XYZ file of N, CA and C in Angstrom:
837
model
N 52.709 100.527 69.135
C 51.565 100.421 69.998
C 51.734 101.317 71.150
N 50.664 101.877 71.661
C 50.745 102.657 72.986
C 50.901 101.688 74.114
N 50.419 100.438 73.958
C 50.632 99.376 74.963
C 51.646 98.353 74.304
N 52.793 98.361 74.866
C 53.878 97.646 74.051
C 53.572 96.155 73.855
N 52.755 95.556 74.705
C 52.417 94.120 74.590
C 51.464 93.734 73.464
N 50.842 94.758 72.901
C 49.791 94.424 71.905
C 50.191 95.126 70.512
N 49.768 94.491 69.463
C 49.821 95.141 68.223
C 48.442 94.948 67.429
N 48.262 95.839 66.455
C 47.051 95.799 65.607
C 47.309 95.145 64.366
N 46.491 95.381 63.368
C 46.761 94.849 61.943
C 47.955 95.305 61.202
N 48.636 96.372 61.712
C 49.739 96.959 61.008
C 50.924 96.042 60.824
N 51.120 95.085 61.728
C 52.205 94.174 61.578
C 52.021 93.337 60.353
N 50.894 92.569 60.208
C 50.591 91.734 59.109
C 50.469 92.611 57.832
N 49.996 93.857 58.002
C 49.893 94.782 56.819
C 51.250 95.064 56.227
N 52.127 95.468 57.178
C 53.524 95.846 56.685
C 54.209 94.750 56.098
N 54.169 93.519 56.649
C 55.042 92.450 56.092
C 54.529 91.901 54.847
N 53.296 92.162 54.422
C 52.676 91.686 53.232
C 52.432 92.651 52.168
N 52.761 93.990 52.451
C 52.461 95.013 51.529
C 53.576 95.069 50.526
N 53.284 95.263 49.338
C 54.276 95.323 48.139
C 54.305 96.806 47.604
N 55.500 97.185 47.057
C 55.534 98.464 46.412
C 54.662 98.557 45.199
N 54.048 99.635 44.915
C 53.171 99.757 43.749
C 53.996 99.407 42.482
N 53.233 98.958 41.465
C 53.808 98.813 40.208
C 54.529 100.042 39.715
N 55.739 99.921 39.057
C 56.391 101.127 38.611
C 57.217 101.760 39.567
N 57.367 101.255 40.824
C 58.144 101.881 41.844
C 59.733 101.641 41.461
N 60.445 102.562 42.007
C 61.903 102.366 41.972
C 62.355 101.252 42.807
N 63.416 100.559 42.522
C 63.904 99.458 43.364
C 64.467 100.076 44.742
N 64.607 101.405 44.810
C 65.024 101.978 46.010
C 63.962 102.616 46.836
N 62.794 102.473 46.342
C 61.646 103.033 47.111
C 61.343 102.239 48.351
N 60.793 102.802 49.350
C 60.531 102.254 50.550
C 58.994 102.383 50.873
N 58.579 101.604 51.748
C 57.160 101.688 52.256
C 57.097 102.186 53.688
N 56.340 103.266 53.953
C 56.149 103.894 55.296
C 54.688 103.707 55.603
N 54.463 103.088 56.866
C 53.120 103.070 57.348
C 52.932 104.138 58.351
N 51.795 104.897 58.198
C 51.455 106.062 59.110
C 50.224 105.499 59.794
N 50.339 105.151 61.062
C 49.150 104.639 61.748
C 48.643 105.756 62.578
N 47.329 106.154 62.435
C 46.647 107.101 63.163
C 45.468 106.392 63.866
N 45.616 106.224 65.106
C 44.648 105.351 65.869
C 44.331 105.910 67.311
N 43.056 106.024 67.644
C 42.640 106.332 68.965
C 41.541 105.442 69.386
N 41.585 104.969 70.563
C 40.584 104.006 71.011
C 39.227 104.662 71.279
N 38.179 103.875 71.101
C 36.720 104.363 71.382
C 36.307 105.401 70.532
N 36.666 105.488 69.280
C 36.124 106.556 68.406
C 35.182 106.040 67.367
N 34.202 106.962 66.869
C 33.292 106.542 65.888
C 33.507 107.393 64.588
N 32.939 106.948 63.577
C 32.942 107.666 62.254
C 31.895 108.745 62.220
N 30.643 108.465 62.905
C 29.645 109.385 62.752
C 30.029 110.723 63.332
N 30.863 110.876 64.404
C 31.184 112.143 65.057
C 32.663 112.374 65.145
N 33.391 111.450 65.715
C 34.844 111.717 65.932
C 35.640 111.768 64.551
N 35.330 110.912 63.577
C 36.040 111.029 62.288
C 35.052 111.631 61.240
N 34.008 112.269 61.645
C 33.021 112.785 60.660
C 33.596 113.585 59.503
N 33.463 113.001 58.356
C 34.102 113.698 57.052
C 33.406 114.985 56.777
N 34.037 115.944 56.045
C 33.450 117.235 55.717
C 32.170 117.018 54.881
N 32.089 116.023 53.982
C 30.936 115.991 53.139
C 29.658 115.521 54.045
N 29.996 114.787 55.095
C 28.791 114.374 56.024
C 28.309 115.653 56.743
N 29.266 116.530 57.131
C 28.909 117.773 57.765
C 28.246 118.776 56.915
N 28.269 118.488 55.627
C 27.665 119.646 54.729
C 26.280 119.183 54.164
N 25.843 117.942 54.501
C 24.532 117.514 54.016
C 23.647 117.064 55.127
N 22.328 117.134 54.934
C 21.421 116.764 55.951
C 21.630 115.267 56.237
N 21.645 115.029 57.595
C 21.942 113.651 58.060
C 20.735 113.263 58.972
N 19.828 112.459 58.537
C 18.669 112.116 59.442
C 19.019 111.377 60.730
N 20.214 110.793 60.790
C 20.663 110.107 61.894
C 21.645 110.724 62.899
N 21.828 111.968 62.634
C 22.767 112.765 63.522
C 22.029 113.996 64.131
N 21.863 113.997 65.427
C 21.139 114.974 66.134
C 21.795 115.364 67.437
N 21.790 116.657 67.614
C 22.295 117.315 68.911
C 21.383 116.686 70.026
N 21.905 116.525 71.253
C 23.370 116.773 71.682
C 24.268 115.635 71.393
N 23.712 114.396 71.058
C 24.519 113.214 70.915
C 25.553 113.363 69.642
N 25.004 114.013 68.675
C 25.873 114.123 67.370
C 25.641 115.498 66.833
N 26.738 116.240 66.476
C 26.667 117.563 65.909
C 26.802 117.318 64.371
N 25.668 117.469 63.565
C 25.659 117.143 62.175
C 26.566 118.030 61.318
N 26.877 119.261 61.774
C 27.491 120.174 60.898
C 28.953 120.467 61.368
N 29.500 119.601 62.166
C 30.980 119.761 62.610
C 31.692 118.567 62.036
N 32.846 118.864 61.384
C 33.845 117.889 61.039
C 34.494 117.288 62.168
N 34.724 116.073 62.134
C 35.229 115.321 63.275
C 36.623 115.809 63.653
N 36.824 115.984 64.963
C 38.160 116.352 65.475
C 39.171 115.404 64.933
N 38.964 114.100 65.018
C 40.014 113.123 64.747
C 40.208 112.953 63.283
N 39.200 113.306 62.468
C 39.401 113.319 60.939
C 40.405 114.488 60.670
N 40.229 115.640 61.353
C 41.185 116.750 61.156
C 42.619 116.388 61.646
N 42.738 115.736 62.759
C 44.034 115.399 63.290
C 44.670 114.340 62.463
N 43.963 113.406 61.942
C 44.533 112.408 61.074
C 45.117 113.070 59.882
N 44.490 114.016 59.257
C 45.002 114.621 58.097
C 46.104 115.427 58.305
N 46.047 116.161 59.432
C 47.268 116.972 59.956
C 48.536 116.058 60.119
N 48.329 114.897 60.646
C 49.401 114.036 60.822
C 50.042 113.548 59.567
N 49.115 113.224 58.607
C 49.692 112.840 57.336
C 50.377 113.901 56.595
N 49.817 115.171 56.558
C 50.286 116.313 55.854
C 51.596 116.689 56.431
N 51.897 116.564 57.740
C 53.091 116.857 58.307
C 54.236 116.081 57.727
N 54.081 114.822 57.529
C 55.016 113.886 57.005
C 55.322 114.196 55.570
N 54.359 114.846 54.785
C 54.490 115.224 53.401
C 55.326 116.385 53.218
N 55.537 117.165 54.316
C 56.446 118.336 54.117
C 57.872 118.055 53.923
N 58.612 118.760 53.049
C 59.954 118.510 52.861
C 60.863 118.510 54.117
N 61.590 117.456 54.296
C 62.619 117.506 55.439
C 62.090 116.842 56.686
N 60.808 116.609 56.703
C 60.250 116.117 58.043
C 60.626 114.592 58.187
N 60.529 113.819 57.141
C 60.904 112.433 57.171
C 62.277 112.309 57.707
N 63.203 113.084 57.279
C 64.549 112.862 57.687
C 64.792 113.101 59.095
N 63.905 113.836 59.853
C 64.036 114.091 61.287
C 63.742 112.877 62.001
N 62.902 111.908 61.378
C 62.589 110.673 62.004
C 63.574 109.605 61.538
N 63.860 109.526 60.193
C 64.773 108.555 59.678
C 65.865 109.308 58.855
N 66.948 109.666 59.612
C 67.985 110.412 58.911
C 68.597 109.739 57.668
N 68.451 108.428 57.551
C 68.998 107.706 56.426
C 68.204 107.950 55.115
N 67.004 108.576 55.228
C 66.203 108.795 54.131
C 66.057 110.352 53.815
N 67.166 110.977 53.901
C 67.190 112.522 53.781
C 66.712 112.934 52.398
N 67.054 112.143 51.323
C 66.799 112.596 50.013
C 65.449 112.030 49.380
N 64.682 111.299 50.282
C 63.493 110.713 49.768
C 62.304 111.534 49.893
N 61.461 111.675 48.921
C 60.166 112.410 48.894
C 59.151 111.355 49.468
N 58.112 111.919 50.035
C 56.952 111.033 50.550
C 55.751 111.271 49.662
N 55.171 110.106 49.320
C 54.001 110.159 48.475
C 52.943 109.223 49.128
N 51.761 109.621 49.076
C 50.670 108.793 49.667
C 50.165 107.864 48.542
N 50.241 106.544 48.835
C 49.946 105.591 47.833
C 48.725 104.761 48.183
N 48.221 104.754 49.452
C 47.047 104.141 49.700
C 46.521 104.485 51.104
N 45.267 104.046 51.437
C 44.605 104.370 52.700
C 43.828 103.187 53.182
N 44.146 102.744 54.411
C 43.485 101.583 54.978
C 42.650 102.074 56.198
N 41.336 101.459 56.249
C 40.368 101.811 57.279
C 39.928 100.625 58.059
N 40.215 100.601 59.379
C 39.703 99.422 60.174
C 39.168 99.939 61.454
N 37.927 100.014 61.491
C 37.123 100.711 62.563
C 35.638 100.298 62.429
N 34.933 100.454 63.571
C 33.443 100.169 63.459
C 32.756 99.843 64.686
N 33.534 99.443 65.813
C 32.790 99.051 66.985
C 31.903 100.126 67.596
N 32.412 101.291 67.698
C 31.657 102.404 68.469
C 30.608 102.835 67.619
N 30.575 102.905 66.351
C 29.395 103.215 65.573
C 28.265 102.153 65.749
N 28.705 100.898 65.981
C 27.735 99.847 66.179
C 27.019 99.836 67.576
N 27.544 100.753 68.391
C 26.920 100.960 69.718
C 25.557 101.853 69.643
N 25.342 102.361 68.461
C 24.176 103.289 68.212
C 23.427 102.899 66.998
N 22.113 102.783 67.101
C 21.334 102.366 65.987
C 21.370 103.539 64.953
N 21.498 104.743 65.316
C 21.558 105.873 64.396
C 22.952 105.898 63.721
N 24.011 105.662 64.477
C 25.294 105.728 63.835
C 25.570 104.524 62.943
N 24.862 103.451 63.268
C 24.982 102.260 62.345
C 24.175 102.566 61.035
N 23.017 103.155 61.193
C 22.301 103.447 59.960
C 22.973 104.419 59.019
N 23.794 105.358 59.644
C 24.472 106.349 58.776
C 25.889 105.893 58.358
N 26.381 104.630 58.753
C 27.732 104.364 58.550
C 28.123 104.226 57.011
N 27.207 103.615 56.276
C 27.480 103.471 54.800
C 27.776 104.836 54.208
N 26.852 105.698 54.386
C 26.959 107.132 53.760
C 28.237 107.811 54.423
N 28.553 107.647 55.598
C 29.689 108.316 56.182
C 30.999 107.762 55.681
N 30.986 106.398 55.428
C 32.319 105.787 54.976
C 32.542 106.143 53.410
N 31.391 106.190 52.709
C 31.570 106.705 51.257
C 32.077 108.141 51.323
N 31.527 109.032 52.131
C 31.999 110.331 52.197
C 33.564 110.509 52.678
N 33.826 109.512 53.686
C 35.121 109.596 54.186
C 36.195 109.329 53.048
N 35.857 108.238 52.287
C 36.800 107.979 51.121
C 36.875 109.017 50.174
N 35.835 109.684 49.800
C 35.820 110.715 48.863
C 36.613 111.997 49.364
N 36.336 112.275 50.660
C 36.992 113.428 51.229
C 38.476 113.189 51.444
N 38.861 112.049 51.812
C 40.303 111.765 51.915
C 41.030 111.852 50.639
N 40.462 111.317 49.552
C 40.895 111.451 48.290
C 41.115 112.915 47.838
N 40.044 113.707 48.126
C 40.135 115.121 47.724
C 41.157 115.832 48.568
N 41.202 115.570 49.851
C 42.245 116.327 50.656
C 43.693 115.997 50.280
N 43.874 114.786 49.892
C 45.268 114.280 49.547
C 45.566 114.515 48.075
N 44.559 114.986 47.311
C 44.712 115.201 45.878
C 45.010 113.891 45.062
N 44.324 112.880 45.521
C 44.487 111.518 44.853
C 43.091 111.053 44.622
N 42.472 111.311 43.477
C 41.201 111.083 43.102
C 40.844 109.618 43.027
N 41.879 108.799 42.774
C 41.723 107.348 42.727
C 42.604 106.595 43.783
N 42.855 107.201 44.855
C 43.671 106.674 45.948
C 43.077 105.386 46.265
N 43.920 104.295 46.204
C 43.432 102.944 46.597
C 43.057 102.895 48.164
N 41.782 102.351 48.487
C 41.353 102.304 49.850
C 40.935 100.864 50.154
N 41.469 100.343 51.210
C 41.062 99.037 51.681
C 40.367 99.167 53.064
N 39.264 98.460 53.248
C 38.459 98.514 54.398
C 38.298 97.201 55.037
N 38.818 97.076 56.308
C 38.783 95.930 57.071
C 37.330 95.737 57.640
N 36.538 94.771 57.295
C 35.297 94.516 57.785
C 35.259 94.273 59.304
N 34.340 94.833 60.030
C 34.289 94.746 61.583
C 33.744 93.407 62.024
N 34.523 92.290 61.796
C 33.980 90.920 62.111
C 34.351 90.558 63.568
N 33.971 91.381 64.509
C 34.369 91.270 65.974
C 34.028 89.915 66.639
N 32.853 89.380 66.140
C 32.356 88.137 66.715
C 32.422 87.026 65.831
N 33.231 87.026 64.766
C 33.218 86.054 63.818
C 31.919 85.907 63.051
N 31.522 84.629 62.826
C 30.316 84.346 62.080
C 29.194 83.995 63.040
N 29.286 84.532 64.208
C 28.264 84.195 65.211
C 26.843 84.551 64.873
N 26.646 85.622 64.132
C 25.412 86.001 63.700
C 25.395 86.548 62.249
N 24.524 86.087 61.393
C 24.555 86.482 60.026
C 23.289 87.249 59.676
N 22.541 87.655 60.694
C 21.335 88.391 60.440
C 20.132 87.690 59.729
N 20.149 86.444 59.801
C 19.017 85.711 59.176
C 17.754 85.819 59.920
N 17.759 86.191 61.155
C 16.589 86.375 61.903
C 16.022 87.836 61.846
N 16.572 88.612 60.904
C 16.115 90.056 60.828
C 14.674 90.114 60.422
N 14.044 91.135 61.074
C 12.676 91.454 60.758
C 12.505 92.978 61.092
N 11.757 93.732 60.332
C 11.141 93.207 59.072
C 12.310 92.901 58.047
N 12.060 91.924 57.132
C 13.011 91.413 56.215
C 13.805 92.390 55.495
N 13.249 93.451 54.979
C 13.906 94.541 54.121
C 14.272 95.780 54.775
N 14.335 95.599 56.169
C 14.551 96.968 56.834
C 15.921 97.612 56.561
N 16.981 96.816 56.238
C 18.234 97.403 56.020
C 18.415 97.919 54.535
N 18.019 97.006 53.522
C 18.241 97.379 52.151
C 16.971 97.693 51.392
N 15.997 98.121 52.167
C 14.777 98.602 51.498
C 14.818 99.953 50.953
N 13.884 100.504 50.276
C 13.764 101.749 49.656
C 13.839 102.993 50.647
N 13.361 102.727 51.888
C 13.368 103.776 52.939
C 14.468 103.637 53.895
N 15.468 104.543 53.777
C 16.632 104.488 54.624
C 16.277 104.522 56.192
N 15.161 105.226 56.441
C 14.847 105.413 57.823
C 14.486 104.043 58.450
N 14.141 103.152 57.673
C 13.760 101.784 58.250
C 14.824 101.119 58.891
N 16.108 101.601 58.696
C 17.350 100.960 59.185
C 17.329 100.969 60.676
N 16.779 101.953 61.310
C 16.766 102.063 62.797
C 15.740 101.202 63.374
N 14.924 100.487 62.596
C 13.908 99.741 63.142
C 14.196 98.258 62.982
N 15.450 97.884 62.502
C 15.710 96.472 62.273
C 15.820 95.740 63.622
N 15.467 94.422 63.641
C 15.599 93.633 64.840
C 16.064 92.308 64.417
N 17.234 91.945 64.950
C 17.812 90.644 64.703
C 17.761 89.933 66.043
N 16.536 89.605 66.479
C 16.310 89.188 67.890
C 17.273 87.964 68.240
N 17.719 88.001 69.504
C 18.635 87.027 70.000
C 20.072 87.468 70.141
N 20.941 87.259 69.137
C 22.311 87.537 69.351
C 22.612 89.077 69.145
N 21.849 89.645 68.196
C 22.096 91.079 67.820
C 20.805 91.869 67.815
N 20.382 92.353 68.988
C 19.114 92.821 69.189
C 18.657 93.892 68.024
N 19.444 94.821 67.675
C 19.106 95.837 66.746
C 19.887 95.711 65.411
N 20.373 94.535 65.175
C 21.161 94.168 64.063
C 22.318 95.160 63.791
N 22.837 95.730 64.900
C 23.962 96.818 64.818
C 25.156 96.209 64.281
N 25.634 95.100 64.831
C 26.926 94.547 64.463
C 26.961 93.967 62.948
N 25.959 93.298 62.580
C 25.891 92.792 61.169
C 25.712 93.977 60.309
N 25.010 94.991 60.638
C 24.715 96.097 59.785
C 25.884 97.007 59.485
N 26.758 97.086 60.558
C 28.099 97.802 60.244
C 28.850 97.045 59.186
N 28.902 95.732 59.277
C 29.635 95.043 58.249
C 28.973 95.138 56.911
N 27.625 95.021 56.865
C 26.961 95.224 55.584
C 27.265 96.570 55.009
N 27.295 97.613 55.867
C 27.598 98.966 55.447
C 28.944 99.034 54.909
N 29.931 98.457 55.465
C 31.325 98.475 54.974
C 31.385 97.775 53.640
N 30.709 96.640 53.501
C 30.716 95.947 52.237
C 30.059 96.744 51.076
N 28.990 97.440 51.534
C 28.128 98.175 50.547
C 28.884 99.455 50.192
N 29.575 100.090 51.051
C 30.316 101.328 50.709
C 31.474 101.014 49.715
N 31.897 99.742 49.707
C 33.092 99.371 48.910
C 32.504 98.742 47.632
N 31.359 98.711 47.368
C 30.626 98.138 46.206
C 30.616 99.279 45.123
N 31.342 99.204 44.035
C 31.394 100.248 43.071
C 30.174 100.255 42.156
N 29.471 99.137 42.133
C 28.219 99.214 41.442
C 27.158 99.991 42.124
N 27.113 99.820 43.499
C 26.238 100.625 44.273
C 26.728 102.158 44.501
N 28.048 102.205 44.481
C 28.566 103.583 44.574
C 29.497 103.952 43.518
N 29.057 104.174 42.324
C 29.906 104.435 41.144
C 30.622 105.754 41.306
N 30.225 106.579 42.261
C 30.874 107.918 42.481
C 32.271 107.683 42.986
N 32.635 106.474 43.545
C 33.931 106.228 44.017
C 34.932 105.848 42.908
N 34.327 105.537 41.682
C 35.080 105.311 40.481
C 35.833 104.005 40.518
N 36.756 103.845 41.403
C 37.633 102.653 41.343
C 38.445 102.460 42.613
N 38.919 101.315 42.679
C 40.130 101.123 43.788
C 39.635 101.180 45.237
N 38.498 100.513 45.506
C 38.088 100.338 46.918
C 37.683 98.869 47.058
N 38.171 98.254 48.185
C 37.903 96.911 48.402
C 37.621 96.722 49.975
N 36.551 96.020 50.234
C 36.328 95.515 51.666
C 36.877 94.208 51.916
N 37.540 93.943 52.991
C 38.216 92.726 53.339
C 37.337 91.985 54.352
N 36.922 90.827 54.054
C 36.262 89.962 55.035
C 37.230 89.591 56.185
N 36.773 89.729 57.450
C 37.725 89.369 58.614
C 37.073 88.348 59.539
N 35.845 87.935 59.283
C 35.208 87.075 60.224
C 35.914 85.734 60.405
N 36.539 85.231 59.375
C 37.227 83.959 59.483
C 38.323 84.075 60.368
N 38.882 85.270 60.738
C 40.068 85.360 61.623
C 39.758 85.478 63.041
N 38.477 85.574 63.404
C 38.198 85.765 64.833
C 38.434 84.415 65.493
N 39.050 84.616 66.682
C 39.307 83.457 67.480
C 38.664 83.581 68.859
N 37.960 82.470 69.344
C 37.191 82.570 70.640
C 38.140 82.760 71.788
N 37.528 83.157 72.881
C 38.331 83.611 74.066
C 39.182 82.461 74.602
N 38.721 81.223 74.425
C 39.671 80.080 74.991
C 40.965 79.923 74.205
N 40.992 80.608 73.089
C 42.377 80.642 72.392
C 42.980 82.007 72.344
N 42.541 82.795 73.187
C 42.990 84.274 73.220
C 43.393 84.673 74.596
N 44.217 85.757 74.689
C 44.652 86.180 76.061
C 43.605 86.936 76.796
N 42.566 87.467 76.194
C 41.551 88.283 76.951
C 40.174 88.052 76.428
N 39.210 88.319 77.222
C 37.842 88.208 76.805
C 37.311 89.681 76.408
N 37.719 90.121 75.323
C 37.411 91.486 74.872
C 36.967 91.361 73.333
N 35.735 91.061 73.103
C 35.289 90.878 71.709
C 35.649 92.126 70.850
N 35.380 93.320 71.416
C 35.514 94.443 70.665
C 37.044 94.758 70.285
N 37.870 93.979 70.868
C 39.355 94.025 70.441
C 39.772 92.686 69.897
N 38.760 91.968 69.305
C 39.103 90.641 68.734
C 39.794 89.778 69.810
N 39.519 90.016 71.029
C 40.119 89.234 72.148
C 41.554 89.416 72.321
N 42.081 90.432 71.689
C 43.493 90.743 71.656
C 44.407 89.554 71.111
N 43.751 88.889 70.143
C 44.392 87.674 69.709
C 45.438 88.146 68.594
N 46.669 87.697 68.868
C 47.766 88.257 67.835
C 47.564 87.632 66.537
N 47.159 86.392 66.313
C 46.935 85.668 65.118
C 45.892 86.475 64.334
N 44.790 86.817 65.099
C 43.665 87.419 64.366
C 44.186 88.751 63.852
N 44.913 89.545 64.476
C 45.388 90.892 64.013
C 46.291 90.671 62.909
N 47.199 89.657 62.967
C 48.091 89.563 61.908
C 47.420 89.151 60.664
N 46.491 88.250 60.670
C 45.833 87.720 59.558
C 44.984 88.808 58.956
N 44.326 89.714 59.707
C 43.574 90.819 59.243
C 44.457 91.706 58.456
N 45.590 92.041 59.092
C 46.499 92.890 58.422
C 47.016 92.363 57.079
N 47.354 91.037 57.087
C 47.818 90.329 55.933
C 46.717 90.463 54.775
N 45.499 90.157 55.199
C 44.515 90.245 54.145
C 44.236 91.627 53.576
N 44.275 92.660 54.492
C 44.220 94.047 53.994
C 45.395 94.372 53.017
N 46.543 93.910 53.450
C 47.663 94.197 52.547
C 47.597 93.577 51.151
N 47.028 92.314 51.168
C 46.855 91.560 49.852
C 45.815 92.355 49.125
N 44.831 92.942 49.638
C 43.749 93.699 48.977
C 44.396 95.045 48.478
N 45.182 95.724 49.291
C 45.790 96.870 48.874
C 46.781 96.615 47.627
N 47.501 95.497 47.622
C 48.290 95.038 46.555
C 47.478 95.021 45.184
N 46.362 94.429 45.319
C 45.457 94.283 44.146
C 44.986 95.627 43.645
N 44.595 96.528 44.657
C 44.139 97.875 44.303
C 45.237 98.729 43.656
N 46.498 98.571 44.133
C 47.600 99.268 43.536
C 47.776 98.961 42.032
N 47.577 97.611 41.807
C 47.718 97.223 40.321
C 46.580 97.883 39.508
N 45.391 97.825 40.174
C 44.211 98.366 39.377
C 44.393 99.864 39.212
N 44.931 100.645 40.186
C 45.081 102.103 40.153
C 46.080 102.392 39.065
N 47.247 101.607 38.967
C 48.241 101.976 38.031
C 47.769 101.610 36.633
N 46.961 100.603 36.428
C 46.476 100.268 35.175
C 45.489 101.229 34.696
N 44.664 101.748 35.622
C 43.635 102.710 35.178
C 44.283 103.944 34.703
N 45.307 104.479 35.413
C 45.807 105.767 35.094
C 47.107 105.764 34.267
N 47.561 104.539 33.979
C 48.751 104.453 33.173
C 49.852 105.395 33.650
N 50.172 105.250 34.847
C 51.024 106.213 35.624
C 52.586 105.923 35.400
N 52.879 105.693 34.182
C 54.301 105.493 33.811
C 54.968 106.966 33.797
N 56.182 107.065 34.170
C 56.831 108.289 34.183
C 57.209 108.654 32.804
N 56.743 109.887 32.358
C 56.792 110.248 30.948
C 58.273 110.554 30.491
N 59.077 110.970 31.509
C 60.473 111.354 31.129
C 61.413 110.099 31.229
N 60.954 108.954 31.582
C 61.820 107.783 31.711
C 62.767 107.769 32.873
N 62.538 108.799 33.740
C 63.508 108.882 34.930
C 62.751 108.490 36.199
N 63.371 108.089 37.188
C 62.788 107.768 38.542
C 63.394 108.481 39.573
N 62.501 108.805 40.554
C 62.852 109.467 41.797
C 62.527 108.624 42.934
N 63.492 108.300 43.794
C 63.275 107.524 44.992
C 62.266 108.181 45.935
N 61.425 107.328 46.354
C 60.386 107.951 47.311
C 59.912 106.973 48.324
N 59.284 107.544 49.327
C 58.645 106.728 50.526
C 57.214 106.686 50.189
N 56.652 105.509 50.182
C 55.200 105.393 49.867
C 54.444 104.704 51.002
């Protein structure tokens, strides 16, 4: 953590993550955390597929529709650096002979997109594009992807007061910017980010993703400020239990996806030999 007194979901994620089926007993798990505060998917992490298609919710000067996000590029650069031969051993000398393989991708983000009705409306499309583009860039067409739902306020609002009733899931996507959840969530932005994350992980709705995507519900893990060190809802009040439980749930989801991925592709080594690797 950049701030030593805090940690994110990576702690619970790491302690509960299992090696993929078929791994060598000497294989290890390496977590690569790429995180910068105050970033959105619509612009900062904008995936290439979103930059190549018309986006009715992205307009200059607030949003550049045809530019790939700077932090999308940096994230991939950081990952690709670790994949280069010899780089891992400069960090962990004891693993000189280990190859590095990307076995999964976790996404836990959403507050900043929820600050804009347009970014909220585009979130589902952008997240689907992000998953596809990461898989393409890493040459892993069925890379398991787990998405932590942005349950920042717990179950405070479920959108039942939404009007018009079908503004989010109706036939006209432009209706999304006119949703009103009067009271707790004026523009339905927070609930709609979560609905977008759940929808993007729904393979029936998005068969183009083919397999191995799961959204993890996090609202049960939210703890109110009286049980937390700070009053910062957008950071889950910096509650350690919350972050640990979110990471644990995401790891359990990733374990399930790893099994599904191996089953789908029958990825047994054809030569009967194993090579130790970092995953």
